[in-house]
Amino acid sequence: MFQISPGGFFLGGRPLRLLSGALHYFRVLPEQWPHRLRMLRAMGLNTVETYVPWNLHEPRPGEYDFTGLADLDRFLHATRKAGLHAIVRPSPYICAEWENGGLPWWLLADREVRALRCRDPAYLAHVDSWFDRLIPIVATHQVTRGGNVLMVQIENEYGSFGTDTRYLEHLAAGLRARGIDVPLFTSDGPDDFFLTGGTVPGQPATVNFGSRAAEAFRTLHRLRPDDPAMCMEFWCGWFDHWGAEHAVRDPEDAARALEEILAAGASVNVYMAHGGTNFSTWAGANTEDPATGQRYVPTVTSYDYDAPIDERGGVTDKFLAFRAVLKGYADVPLPDPLPPAPLLPVSSVELNQSVRLLDALDEVAGAAVWAPQPPSFEELGIGHGLVLYTSRIPGPRGPYPLTLQGLADRAHVFLDGRPAGVLERDATEAVDGVAVVGAHARLELLVESMGRVNYGMGLGDRKGVGKVLHTQQMLHGWTARAVELGHGTPDRLTWGTAGEGPGPVFHRGFLDVEEPADGYLALPGWSKGYVWVNGFCLGRYWEERGPQRTLYLPWPLLREGRNDIVVLELDGCARPVVQLRDSPDLG
Ligand code: GLA
């Protein structure tokens, strides 16, 4: 069927050059998959590659979701219908700027799991039961069973992380035992330590890079003389962090790098061909120093990636430049690109209903949990969102600094119900001059999680706060209430008009639509928070920091008539009005 040999890739005995593009089904709404897949073909690709994010599919241990955006089976059917071959890179770990690199947060709550991504028995037991569920779905789509899946990845860039080859062998054997009979492979950076740490004897290796193809393939060939040349991730763009510059790559420069790969006779997977969106709370984070896991930088909501097919599915200059290159290597005439969906008329929506988060705790928060030290999000059984921690500082005393050790990731501090500052991981972690006049002061910390680190030694990023100190003294005795943020959170609220008071506010208003179409939501004058449209969480915004200043609003979320827009503003806004625009502002 499909074979990998030193001479290259062969399908049914005939040579096949893989001209692949990455498109993650979980970053695009299912109604839009056919359009995006057709765009891949129009660019000149013959294959689509996707990861599988374990944490999206198994939100709680043993609770599985393969519906809607998570319908992998439907996606693979769509790829075949679009006339594309498919490459699947299943979990356990995917990196991908995705929360925790795809590993479920609840692995961090299991005290038996001592280490991730190695032969830790408790970790492997979770992986094995997940594979029991996942792998049969992938197996039915293999080319050996009449489907279009040509090859399956074992782990993701394992050489960037560790050296437990027998862990990789366990995964490979697990794929085989559950019915994968197409070739397996690994992918790693083109350097000796990546390739000697991340590869598996007897399984082909591929390399990931953004430029200097000849050099990368020389390294691959030197260390792995029997493997054909394939760039499994050709980074034609890049992703953004909050507070940093928007990354762009010149289309002509990217097209030259693509040409260099193909001129070397190699196969390629363009990462990303179409990036899509980190909806809801799924954006991951990096650390500026992956080797120590220090200096946390969270990833933005858009995963446009400066990819050739933009976030809305439109043609870019990079698309045209890549099409011109790929045309020269295609063995069939390329179909024409399709136009993206129409745009909604530009307008403004006033969100004139509101409710304060601290007044709505009984509707949106879990029960109060008591502990001597602040429990982590994981201990509270919450994946993503906010936790309100409450304690007391004895008095009279002070003024002294109040320090939050191990804050992940951002906290609003309230003293006796009054705002006393906003603290941030790796930046400001103390409020100075905190005095207690009476017998005690009530201390509240509203902690927000911003996405778990997905790459390097920061992986396994627990959320919450470690120790809270007033001067040198630890504060004991905490109650914690968790507010899970995700799809559907605002459905539980009772709306009115929030009066004066501290803390975040939910705002609601209505958008009237004649016919569902695409749009971009802008929040000028707002600060930081989350947006929902008809209960679907579009993701985070951080207007005050950027670089991203509009959120892509895909048409399938809208309905004819009245649509409901909810914003949870954490820091306060000038006027609760959101704008509907007709072009993106990614910075
Ligand atoms: C690596 C990972 C991908 C992604 C890219 C950067 O190559 O394998 O999942 O994180 O980096 O976008």
Coordinates of C-alpha atoms and ligand atoms in Angstrom, one line a residue:
M1 CA 0.0 0.0 0.0
F2 CA 1.8 3.1 1.3
Q3 CA 5.5 2.5 1.9
I4 CA 8.5 4.5 3.1
S5 CA 11.9 3.6 1.8
P6 CA 15.2 5.3 1.5
G7 CA 14.2 6.3 -2.0
G8 CA 11.1 8.1 -0.8
F9 CA 7.4 7.5 -0.4
F10 CA 5.4 5.0 -2.5
L11 CA 1.7 4.5 -2.9
G12 CA 0.5 1.4 -4.6
G13 CA 4.1 0.9 -5.9
R14 CA 4.3 4.4 -7.5
P15 CA 6.4 7.2 -6.1
L16 CA 4.4 9.8 -4.2
R17 CA 5.8 13.2 -3.1
L18 CA 3.8 14.4 -0.1
L19 CA 2.8 18.0 -0.6
S20 CA 1.0 18.4 2.7
G21 CA -0.4 21.2 4.8
A22 CA -1.3 21.3 8.4
L23 CA -4.9 22.1 9.3
H24 CA -6.2 21.4 12.8
Y25 CA -9.8 20.4 12.8
F26 CA -10.2 21.6 16.4
R27 CA -9.3 25.2 15.3
V28 CA -11.9 25.5 12.6
L29 CA -15.7 25.0 12.8
P30 CA -16.9 21.7 11.1
E31 CA -19.2 23.6 8.7
Q32 CA -16.0 25.3 7.4
W33 CA -13.8 22.2 7.0
P34 CA -14.8 21.5 3.3
H35 CA -14.0 25.1 2.3
R36 CA -10.6 25.1 4.0
L37 CA -9.7 21.6 2.6
R38 CA -10.6 22.7 -0.9
M39 CA -8.3 25.8 -0.3
L40 CA -5.5 23.4 0.5
R41 CA -6.0 21.7 -2.8
A42 CA -6.2 25.0 -4.6
M43 CA -2.8 25.9 -3.2
G44 CA -1.4 22.8 -4.7
L45 CA -1.3 20.4 -1.8
N46 CA -2.2 16.7 -2.1
T47 CA -2.3 15.9 1.7
V48 CA -3.6 17.3 4.9
E49 CA -2.0 16.8 8.3
T50 CA -3.6 17.1 11.7
Y51 CA -2.8 16.7 15.3
V52 CA -5.3 15.2 17.8
P53 CA -5.5 17.1 21.1
W54 CA -6.1 14.5 23.9
N55 CA -7.4 17.2 26.4
L56 CA -10.1 18.4 24.0
H57 CA -11.4 14.8 23.6
E58 CA -11.1 13.6 27.2
P59 CA -12.1 16.7 29.3
R60 CA -12.3 14.5 32.5
P61 CA -10.9 11.0 33.0
G62 CA -13.1 8.5 31.1
E63 CA -15.4 11.2 29.7
Y64 CA -15.0 11.5 26.0
D65 CA -16.1 14.0 23.4
F66 CA -15.9 13.4 19.7
T67 CA -18.7 15.8 18.6
G68 CA -18.8 19.1 16.8
L69 CA -15.3 20.6 16.7
A70 CA -14.0 17.4 18.2
D71 CA -15.5 15.1 15.5
L72 CA -12.3 13.6 14.2
D73 CA -14.1 10.8 12.3
R74 CA -16.2 13.4 10.4
F75 CA -13.1 15.5 9.7
L76 CA -11.2 12.5 8.3
H77 CA -14.2 11.7 6.1
A78 CA -14.2 15.3 4.9
T79 CA -10.4 15.1 4.0
R80 CA -11.1 12.1 1.9
K81 CA -14.0 13.7 0.2
A82 CA -11.8 16.7 -0.6
G83 CA -9.5 14.4 -2.5
L84 CA -6.6 14.6 0.0
H85 CA -4.3 12.1 1.6
A86 CA -4.1 12.5 5.4
I87 CA -1.3 12.3 8.0
V88 CA -2.4 12.0 11.6
R89 CA -0.3 13.0 14.5
P90 CA -2.2 11.8 17.5
S91 CA -1.4 12.5 21.1
P92 CA -0.4 12.0 23.8
Y93 CA 1.6 15.2 23.3
I94 CA 1.2 17.6 20.4
C95 CA 2.9 20.9 21.5
A96 CA 1.0 23.0 18.9
E97 CA 0.6 26.2 21.1
W98 CA -2.3 24.2 22.6
E99 CA -3.0 24.2 26.4
N100 CA -0.6 21.8 28.1
G101 CA 0.6 20.5 24.7
G102 CA -2.6 18.5 24.5
L103 CA -2.1 16.7 27.8
P104 CA -5.2 16.8 30.0
W105 CA -5.0 19.1 33.0
W106 CA -6.3 16.3 35.2
L107 CA -3.1 14.3 34.7
L108 CA -1.6 17.0 37.0
A109 CA -4.2 16.3 39.6
D110 CA -3.4 12.6 39.8
R111 CA -0.9 12.1 42.6
E112 CA 0.2 8.8 41.1
V113 CA 1.5 10.5 38.0
R114 CA 5.0 11.5 38.9
A115 CA 6.2 12.5 35.4
L116 CA 4.8 13.1 31.9
R117 CA 6.1 11.9 28.6
C118 CA 8.1 9.0 29.8
R119 CA 7.6 5.4 31.2
D120 CA 5.9 6.7 34.4
P121 CA 3.5 3.8 35.0
A122 CA 0.5 5.9 36.0
Y123 CA 1.0 8.3 33.1
L124 CA 1.2 5.3 30.7
A125 CA -2.0 3.8 32.1
H126 CA -3.9 7.0 31.2
V127 CA -2.3 7.1 27.7
D128 CA -3.2 3.4 27.2
S129 CA -6.9 3.9 28.0
W130 CA -7.1 7.0 25.9
F131 CA -5.5 5.1 23.0
D132 CA -8.1 2.4 23.4
R133 CA -10.7 5.0 22.5
L134 CA -8.8 7.1 20.0
I135 CA -6.8 4.7 17.9
P136 CA -9.6 2.6 16.5
I137 CA -11.1 5.8 15.0
V138 CA -7.9 6.6 13.2
A139 CA -7.4 3.0 12.2
T140 CA -10.6 2.8 10.2
H141 CA -9.4 5.7 8.0
Q142 CA -6.1 4.1 7.0
V143 CA -5.3 3.6 3.4
T144 CA -5.0 -0.1 4.1
R145 CA -8.7 -0.2 4.9
G146 CA -9.9 1.9 2.0
G147 CA -9.4 5.3 3.7
N148 CA -6.8 8.0 3.1
V149 CA -4.6 8.0 6.2
L150 CA -1.1 7.3 5.0
M151 CA 1.1 7.6 8.1
V152 CA 0.8 8.2 11.9
Q153 CA 3.2 10.0 14.2
I154 CA 4.5 8.3 17.4
E155 CA 5.2 11.4 19.6
N156 CA 5.9 15.0 18.9
E157 CA 9.4 16.4 18.7
Y158 CA 10.4 14.1 21.6
G159 CA 14.0 15.0 21.1
S160 CA 13.3 18.5 22.4
F161 CA 12.2 17.0 25.6
G162 CA 13.8 13.7 26.7
T163 CA 15.6 10.5 26.0
D164 CA 13.2 7.7 27.0
T165 CA 13.3 5.7 23.8
R166 CA 11.4 2.9 25.4
Y167 CA 8.5 5.2 26.1
L168 CA 8.4 6.0 22.4
E169 CA 8.5 2.2 21.7
H170 CA 5.6 1.7 24.1
L171 CA 3.6 4.2 22.1
A172 CA 4.6 2.7 18.8
A173 CA 3.6 -0.8 20.0
G174 CA 0.3 0.7 21.4
L175 CA -0.5 2.1 17.9
R176 CA 0.2 -1.3 16.3
A177 CA -1.7 -3.3 18.9
R178 CA -4.8 -1.1 18.2
G179 CA -4.8 -1.6 14.5
I180 CA -2.4 1.0 13.0
D181 CA -0.7 -0.8 10.1
V182 CA 0.4 2.1 8.0
P183 CA 4.0 3.5 8.5
L184 CA 4.8 5.2 11.8
F185 CA 7.3 8.1 12.0
T186 CA 8.8 10.7 14.4
S187 CA 9.5 14.4 13.8
D188 CA 12.3 16.5 15.4
G189 CA 14.5 19.4 15.0
P190 CA 17.4 19.0 12.5
D191 CA 20.2 18.7 15.1
D192 CA 22.1 15.8 16.4
F193 CA 20.7 15.9 20.0
F194 CA 17.1 16.2 18.7
L195 CA 17.5 13.3 16.3
T196 CA 19.4 11.0 18.6
G197 CA 17.0 11.6 21.5
G198 CA 13.7 11.7 19.7
T199 CA 13.8 8.9 17.1
V200 CA 13.0 5.2 17.4
P201 CA 15.1 2.4 15.9
G202 CA 13.4 1.1 12.8
Q203 CA 10.9 3.9 12.5
P204 CA 11.5 6.7 9.9
A205 CA 12.4 10.2 11.2
T206 CA 11.4 13.5 9.6
V207 CA 12.7 17.0 10.4
N208 CA 11.0 20.3 11.3
F209 CA 12.4 23.7 10.2
G210 CA 11.6 27.0 8.6
S211 CA 14.6 27.6 6.4
R212 CA 18.0 26.1 5.2
A213 CA 16.5 22.9 3.9
A214 CA 19.7 21.6 2.4
E215 CA 21.6 21.8 5.7
A216 CA 18.7 20.2 7.6
F217 CA 18.4 17.2 5.2
R218 CA 22.2 16.8 5.3
T219 CA 22.0 16.4 9.1
L220 CA 19.0 14.0 8.7
H221 CA 20.9 12.0 6.1
R222 CA 24.1 11.8 8.2
L223 CA 22.2 10.5 11.3
R224 CA 19.5 8.5 9.5
P225 CA 20.9 7.4 6.2
D226 CA 17.9 5.1 5.5
D227 CA 15.2 7.8 5.9
P228 CA 13.8 9.7 2.9
A229 CA 13.8 13.5 3.2
M230 CA 10.7 15.1 4.6
C231 CA 10.1 18.3 6.4
M232 CA 7.2 17.5 8.7
E233 CA 6.8 21.1 9.8
F234 CA 7.9 23.8 7.4
W235 CA 7.3 26.9 9.5
C236 CA 6.0 29.3 7.0
G237 CA 4.8 31.8 9.6
W238 CA 4.6 31.9 13.4
F239 CA 2.3 32.4 16.4
D240 CA 2.0 35.4 18.8
H241 CA 2.2 36.0 22.5
W242 CA 0.2 38.6 24.4
G243 CA 2.3 41.8 24.8
A244 CA 4.8 40.8 22.0
E245 CA 5.0 41.8 18.4
H246 CA 2.8 40.2 15.8
A247 CA 5.0 37.7 13.8
V248 CA 5.0 37.9 10.0
R249 CA 7.1 36.2 7.4
D250 CA 7.7 37.7 4.0
P251 CA 5.7 35.6 1.4
E252 CA 8.6 35.6 -1.1
D253 CA 11.1 34.5 1.5
A254 CA 8.8 31.7 2.6
A255 CA 8.2 30.6 -1.0
R256 CA 11.9 30.4 -1.7
A257 CA 12.3 28.2 1.4
L258 CA 9.5 26.0 0.1
E259 CA 11.1 25.8 -3.3
E260 CA 14.4 24.8 -1.7
I261 CA 12.7 21.8 0.1
L262 CA 11.1 20.6 -3.1
A263 CA 14.1 21.2 -5.2
A264 CA 16.0 18.8 -2.9
G265 CA 13.5 16.1 -3.9
A266 CA 11.9 16.1 -0.4
S267 CA 8.3 15.9 0.8
V268 CA 6.8 18.7 2.9
N269 CA 4.1 19.5 5.4
V270 CA 3.5 23.2 5.5
Y271 CA 2.9 24.3 9.1
M272 CA 0.4 25.9 9.1
A273 CA -1.4 25.8 5.7
H274 CA -4.4 27.2 7.6
G275 CA -4.1 28.0 11.3
G276 CA -7.5 28.9 12.5
T277 CA -8.3 30.0 16.0
N278 CA -7.5 29.0 19.6
F279 CA -11.1 29.1 20.7
S280 CA -12.3 29.2 24.3
T281 CA -9.4 28.7 26.8
W282 CA -7.3 26.4 24.6
A283 CA -4.4 28.7 23.8
G284 CA -1.2 27.4 25.3
A285 CA 1.8 29.3 26.6
N286 CA 5.6 29.3 26.3
T287 CA 8.4 30.1 28.7
E288 CA 11.1 32.4 27.4
D289 CA 13.6 29.8 28.7
P290 CA 12.3 26.4 27.6
A291 CA 15.3 24.7 29.4
T292 CA 14.3 26.0 32.9
G293 CA 10.6 26.6 32.2
Q294 CA 11.0 30.2 33.5
R295 CA 9.4 33.5 32.3
Y296 CA 5.9 32.7 31.2
V297 CA 4.4 34.1 28.0
P298 CA 0.8 33.1 27.1
T299 CA -0.3 32.6 23.5
V300 CA -3.0 34.8 21.8
T301 CA -6.4 33.6 20.7
S302 CA -5.8 33.8 16.9
Y303 CA -3.8 31.0 15.3
D304 CA -3.7 32.8 12.0
Y305 CA 0.0 32.0 12.1
D306 CA 0.6 34.3 9.1
A307 CA -0.3 31.1 7.1
P308 CA -1.0 31.2 3.4
I309 CA -4.8 30.6 4.0
D310 CA -5.7 33.2 6.6
E311 CA -7.9 32.8 9.7
R312 CA -11.0 33.4 7.7
G313 CA -10.1 31.0 4.9
G314 CA -9.0 33.8 2.5
V315 CA -6.3 33.9 -0.1
T316 CA -3.1 35.8 0.9
D317 CA 0.0 36.8 -1.0
K318 CA 1.7 33.8 0.6
F319 CA -1.0 31.6 -0.8
L320 CA -0.4 32.9 -4.3
A321 CA 3.4 32.6 -3.9
F322 CA 3.1 29.0 -2.6
R323 CA 0.6 28.1 -5.4
A324 CA 3.1 29.3 -8.0
V325 CA 5.8 27.1 -6.5
L326 CA 3.6 24.0 -5.9
K327 CA 2.1 24.2 -9.4
G328 CA 5.5 23.1 -10.7
Y329 CA 5.3 19.9 -8.7
A330 CA 1.6 19.0 -9.0
D331 CA 0.6 16.1 -11.2
V332 CA -3.0 17.3 -11.7
P333 CA -4.4 20.8 -12.6
L334 CA -5.1 22.8 -9.5
P335 CA -8.7 23.8 -8.7
D336 CA -9.4 27.5 -8.3
P337 CA -9.5 28.9 -4.8
L338 CA -13.0 29.5 -3.4
P339 CA -14.0 32.9 -2.0
P340 CA -14.4 33.1 1.8
A341 CA -17.9 33.5 3.3
P342 CA -19.4 37.0 3.0
L343 CA -18.9 39.5 5.8
L344 CA -21.5 41.1 8.1
P345 CA -22.1 44.8 7.8
V346 CA -19.9 46.9 10.1
S347 CA -21.8 47.9 13.2
S348 CA -21.6 48.5 17.0
V349 CA -23.4 46.6 19.7
E350 CA -24.2 48.0 23.0
L351 CA -24.0 45.5 25.8
N352 CA -26.4 47.1 28.2
Q353 CA -27.2 44.2 30.5
S354 CA -24.6 43.3 33.1
V355 CA -23.9 41.3 36.3
R356 CA -20.9 41.4 38.6
L357 CA -19.0 38.1 38.8
L358 CA -18.7 38.4 42.6
D359 CA -22.5 38.8 42.8
A360 CA -23.1 35.8 40.6
L361 CA -20.9 33.3 42.4
D362 CA -23.8 31.0 43.3
E363 CA -24.7 30.8 39.6
V364 CA -21.2 30.3 38.1
A365 CA -18.9 29.0 40.8
G366 CA -18.5 25.7 42.5
A367 CA -19.0 25.1 46.2
A368 CA -16.5 26.6 48.7
V369 CA -13.6 24.3 49.5
W370 CA -11.6 24.9 52.7
A371 CA -7.8 24.2 53.0
P372 CA -5.0 25.4 55.1
Q373 CA -3.0 26.4 52.0
P374 CA -4.6 27.7 48.7
P375 CA -5.6 24.6 46.7
S376 CA -4.4 24.5 43.1
F377 CA -6.9 24.6 40.2
E378 CA -6.1 20.9 39.6
E379 CA -6.9 20.0 43.2
L380 CA -10.2 21.8 42.9
G381 CA -11.0 19.8 39.8
I382 CA -11.1 22.8 37.4
G383 CA -9.3 22.9 34.1
H384 CA -9.6 26.6 33.0
G385 CA -11.0 29.8 34.4
L386 CA -10.9 31.7 37.7
V387 CA -10.6 30.7 41.4
L388 CA -11.6 33.1 44.2
Y389 CA -9.4 32.5 47.2
T390 CA -10.5 34.0 50.5
S391 CA -8.5 34.3 53.8
R392 CA -7.9 36.7 56.7
I393 CA -4.9 38.8 57.8
P394 CA -4.8 39.2 61.6
G395 CA -4.4 42.8 62.9
P396 CA -3.7 45.4 63.8
R397 CA -0.4 45.4 62.0
G398 CA 1.6 46.8 59.1
P399 CA 2.1 48.2 56.6
Y400 CA 3.9 45.2 55.1
P401 CA 4.2 43.8 51.6
L402 CA 1.8 41.0 50.6
T403 CA 3.5 38.5 48.3
L404 CA 2.1 35.8 46.1
Q405 CA 4.6 33.0 45.6
G406 CA 4.0 30.7 42.6
L407 CA 1.3 32.7 41.1
A408 CA -0.2 31.2 37.9
D409 CA -1.1 33.4 36.3
R410 CA -2.7 36.6 37.3
A411 CA -4.6 37.8 40.4
H412 CA -6.9 40.6 41.4
V413 CA -6.3 41.4 45.1
F414 CA -9.1 42.7 47.3
L415 CA -8.8 43.9 50.9
D416 CA -12.1 44.1 52.8
G417 CA -13.8 44.1 49.4
R418 CA -11.8 46.9 47.9
P419 CA -9.4 46.5 44.9
A420 CA -5.8 46.5 46.1
G421 CA -3.9 45.7 42.9
V422 CA -3.4 43.2 40.1
L423 CA -0.5 40.9 40.2
E424 CA 1.1 38.9 37.4
R425 CA 3.3 35.8 37.2
D426 CA 6.9 36.6 36.6
A427 CA 6.2 40.3 36.8
T428 CA 4.7 42.0 39.9
E429 CA 4.1 39.4 42.6
A430 CA 3.6 41.7 45.6
V431 CA 1.4 44.5 46.8
D432 CA 3.3 46.9 49.0
G433 CA 2.1 48.6 52.1
V434 CA -0.7 46.4 53.2
A435 CA -1.8 47.4 56.7
V436 CA -4.6 46.0 58.9
V437 CA -6.4 48.5 61.1
G438 CA -8.9 46.4 63.0
A439 CA -8.8 42.8 64.4
H440 CA -8.4 41.4 60.9
A441 CA -8.8 42.2 57.2
R442 CA -10.6 40.0 54.6
L443 CA -8.2 39.1 51.8
E444 CA -9.6 37.9 48.4
L445 CA -7.5 36.8 45.5
L446 CA -9.2 36.2 42.2
V447 CA -6.8 34.1 40.2
E448 CA -7.0 33.7 36.4
S449 CA -5.3 30.8 34.5
M450 CA -4.0 31.9 31.1
G451 CA -3.2 28.6 29.4
R452 CA -0.7 25.9 30.4
V453 CA 2.8 25.9 29.0
N454 CA 3.0 23.6 25.9
Y455 CA 6.7 23.3 25.3
G456 CA 9.9 22.6 27.2
M457 CA 10.5 22.1 30.9
G458 CA 7.6 24.3 31.9
L459 CA 5.2 21.5 30.8
G460 CA 2.9 20.4 33.6
D461 CA 2.1 23.9 34.6
R462 CA -0.2 23.9 37.7
K463 CA -2.5 26.9 38.2
G464 CA -3.4 28.9 41.3
V465 CA -1.1 30.3 43.9
G466 CA 1.5 28.7 46.1
K467 CA 2.2 30.5 49.3
V468 CA 0.7 33.9 50.3
L469 CA 3.0 35.9 52.6
H470 CA 2.3 39.0 54.6
T471 CA 5.8 40.3 55.3
Q472 CA 7.6 36.9 56.0
Q473 CA 4.6 35.2 57.5
M474 CA 2.5 32.6 55.6
L475 CA -1.3 33.2 55.6
H476 CA -3.2 30.0 56.6
G477 CA -6.9 29.0 56.3
W478 CA -8.4 29.5 52.8
T479 CA -11.7 28.9 51.1
A480 CA -11.6 28.5 47.4
R481 CA -14.4 28.8 44.8
A482 CA -13.8 27.8 41.2
V483 CA -15.4 29.4 38.2
E484 CA -14.9 27.2 35.1
L485 CA -14.8 29.3 32.0
G486 CA -15.6 27.7 28.6
H487 CA -18.5 27.2 26.3
G488 CA -21.8 27.8 28.0
T489 CA -20.5 29.6 31.1
P490 CA -22.8 32.7 30.7
D491 CA -25.9 30.5 30.2
R492 CA -26.2 30.2 34.0
L493 CA -26.4 34.0 34.7
T494 CA -29.3 36.2 35.7
W495 CA -29.1 39.5 33.9
G496 CA -29.8 43.0 35.2
T497 CA -27.6 46.1 35.7
A498 CA -24.6 45.7 37.8
G499 CA -24.2 48.6 40.2
E500 CA -21.0 50.0 41.5
G501 CA -18.7 47.4 43.0
P502 CA -15.4 45.6 42.7
G503 CA -14.2 42.9 40.4
P504 CA -15.0 41.5 36.9
V505 CA -18.3 42.2 35.2
F506 CA -20.3 40.1 32.6
H507 CA -21.9 42.3 29.9
R508 CA -24.5 41.2 27.5
G509 CA -26.0 42.6 24.3
F510 CA -27.6 41.5 21.1
L511 CA -26.5 41.4 17.5
D512 CA -29.2 41.3 14.9
V513 CA -28.2 39.4 11.7
E514 CA -30.1 39.1 8.5
E515 CA -28.0 36.1 7.3
P516 CA -25.1 34.5 9.1
A517 CA -21.8 35.8 7.8
D518 CA -18.2 36.3 9.0
G519 CA -17.1 39.2 11.1
Y520 CA -14.3 40.5 13.4
L521 CA -15.2 41.7 16.9
A522 CA -13.2 44.6 18.3
L523 CA -13.2 45.8 21.8
P524 CA -11.7 49.3 21.9
G525 CA -11.7 50.8 25.4
W526 CA -12.0 47.3 27.0
S527 CA -9.1 45.8 29.0
K528 CA -8.9 42.0 29.3
G529 CA -11.4 39.2 29.3
Y530 CA -13.4 36.6 27.4
V531 CA -16.1 36.7 24.7
W532 CA -19.0 34.4 24.0
V533 CA -21.3 34.4 21.0
N534 CA -24.5 32.4 21.5
G535 CA -22.8 30.5 24.3
F536 CA -19.7 29.6 22.3
C537 CA -16.5 30.9 23.8
L538 CA -14.5 32.7 21.1
G539 CA -11.6 33.1 23.4
R540 CA -9.6 35.6 25.3
Y541 CA -8.9 39.3 24.4
W542 CA -6.3 41.5 26.0
E543 CA -7.0 44.8 24.4
E544 CA -4.7 46.7 26.7
R545 CA -1.7 44.5 25.8
G546 CA -2.3 43.3 22.2
P547 CA -1.0 42.6 19.6
Q548 CA -4.3 40.9 18.7
R549 CA -7.1 43.4 18.7
T550 CA -9.9 41.7 16.9
L551 CA -11.5 38.2 17.4
Y552 CA -12.6 36.3 14.3
L553 CA -16.3 35.5 14.4
P554 CA -17.0 32.6 12.1
W555 CA -20.5 32.5 10.4
P556 CA -21.6 29.1 11.7
L557 CA -21.9 30.5 15.2
L558 CA -24.5 33.0 14.1
R559 CA -28.2 32.5 13.4
E560 CA -30.7 34.7 11.5
G561 CA -32.3 37.2 13.9
R562 CA -31.0 37.9 17.4
N563 CA -27.6 36.7 18.6
D564 CA -26.3 37.0 22.0
I565 CA -22.9 38.5 22.8
V566 CA -21.4 38.2 26.3
V567 CA -18.1 39.7 27.4
L568 CA -16.5 39.0 30.8
E569 CA -14.4 42.1 31.4
L570 CA -11.8 41.4 34.2
D571 CA -10.3 44.9 34.6
G572 CA -13.0 47.4 33.6
C573 CA -14.0 49.1 30.4
A574 CA -14.7 52.7 29.4
R575 CA -18.0 51.9 27.6
P576 CA -19.6 48.5 27.1
V577 CA -19.8 48.6 23.3
V578 CA -18.3 46.1 20.9
Q579 CA -17.6 46.8 17.3
L580 CA -18.2 44.5 14.4
R581 CA -15.5 45.1 11.8
D582 CA -14.8 43.8 8.3
S583 CA -11.0 43.2 8.7
P584 CA -8.7 41.7 11.2
D585 CA -6.3 43.6 13.5
L586 CA -3.7 41.1 14.7
G587 CA -1.1 43.8 15.4
Ligands
GLA1 C1 7.1 22.7 17.0 C2 5.9 21.8 17.4 C3 4.6 22.3 16.8 C4 4.5 23.8 17.0 C5 5.7 24.5 16.3 C6 5.7 26.0 16.5 O1 7.6 22.4 15.8 O2 6.2 20.5 16.9 O3 3.6 21.6 17.5 O4 4.5 24.1 18.4 O5 6.9 24.1 16.9 O6 4.5 26.5 16.0

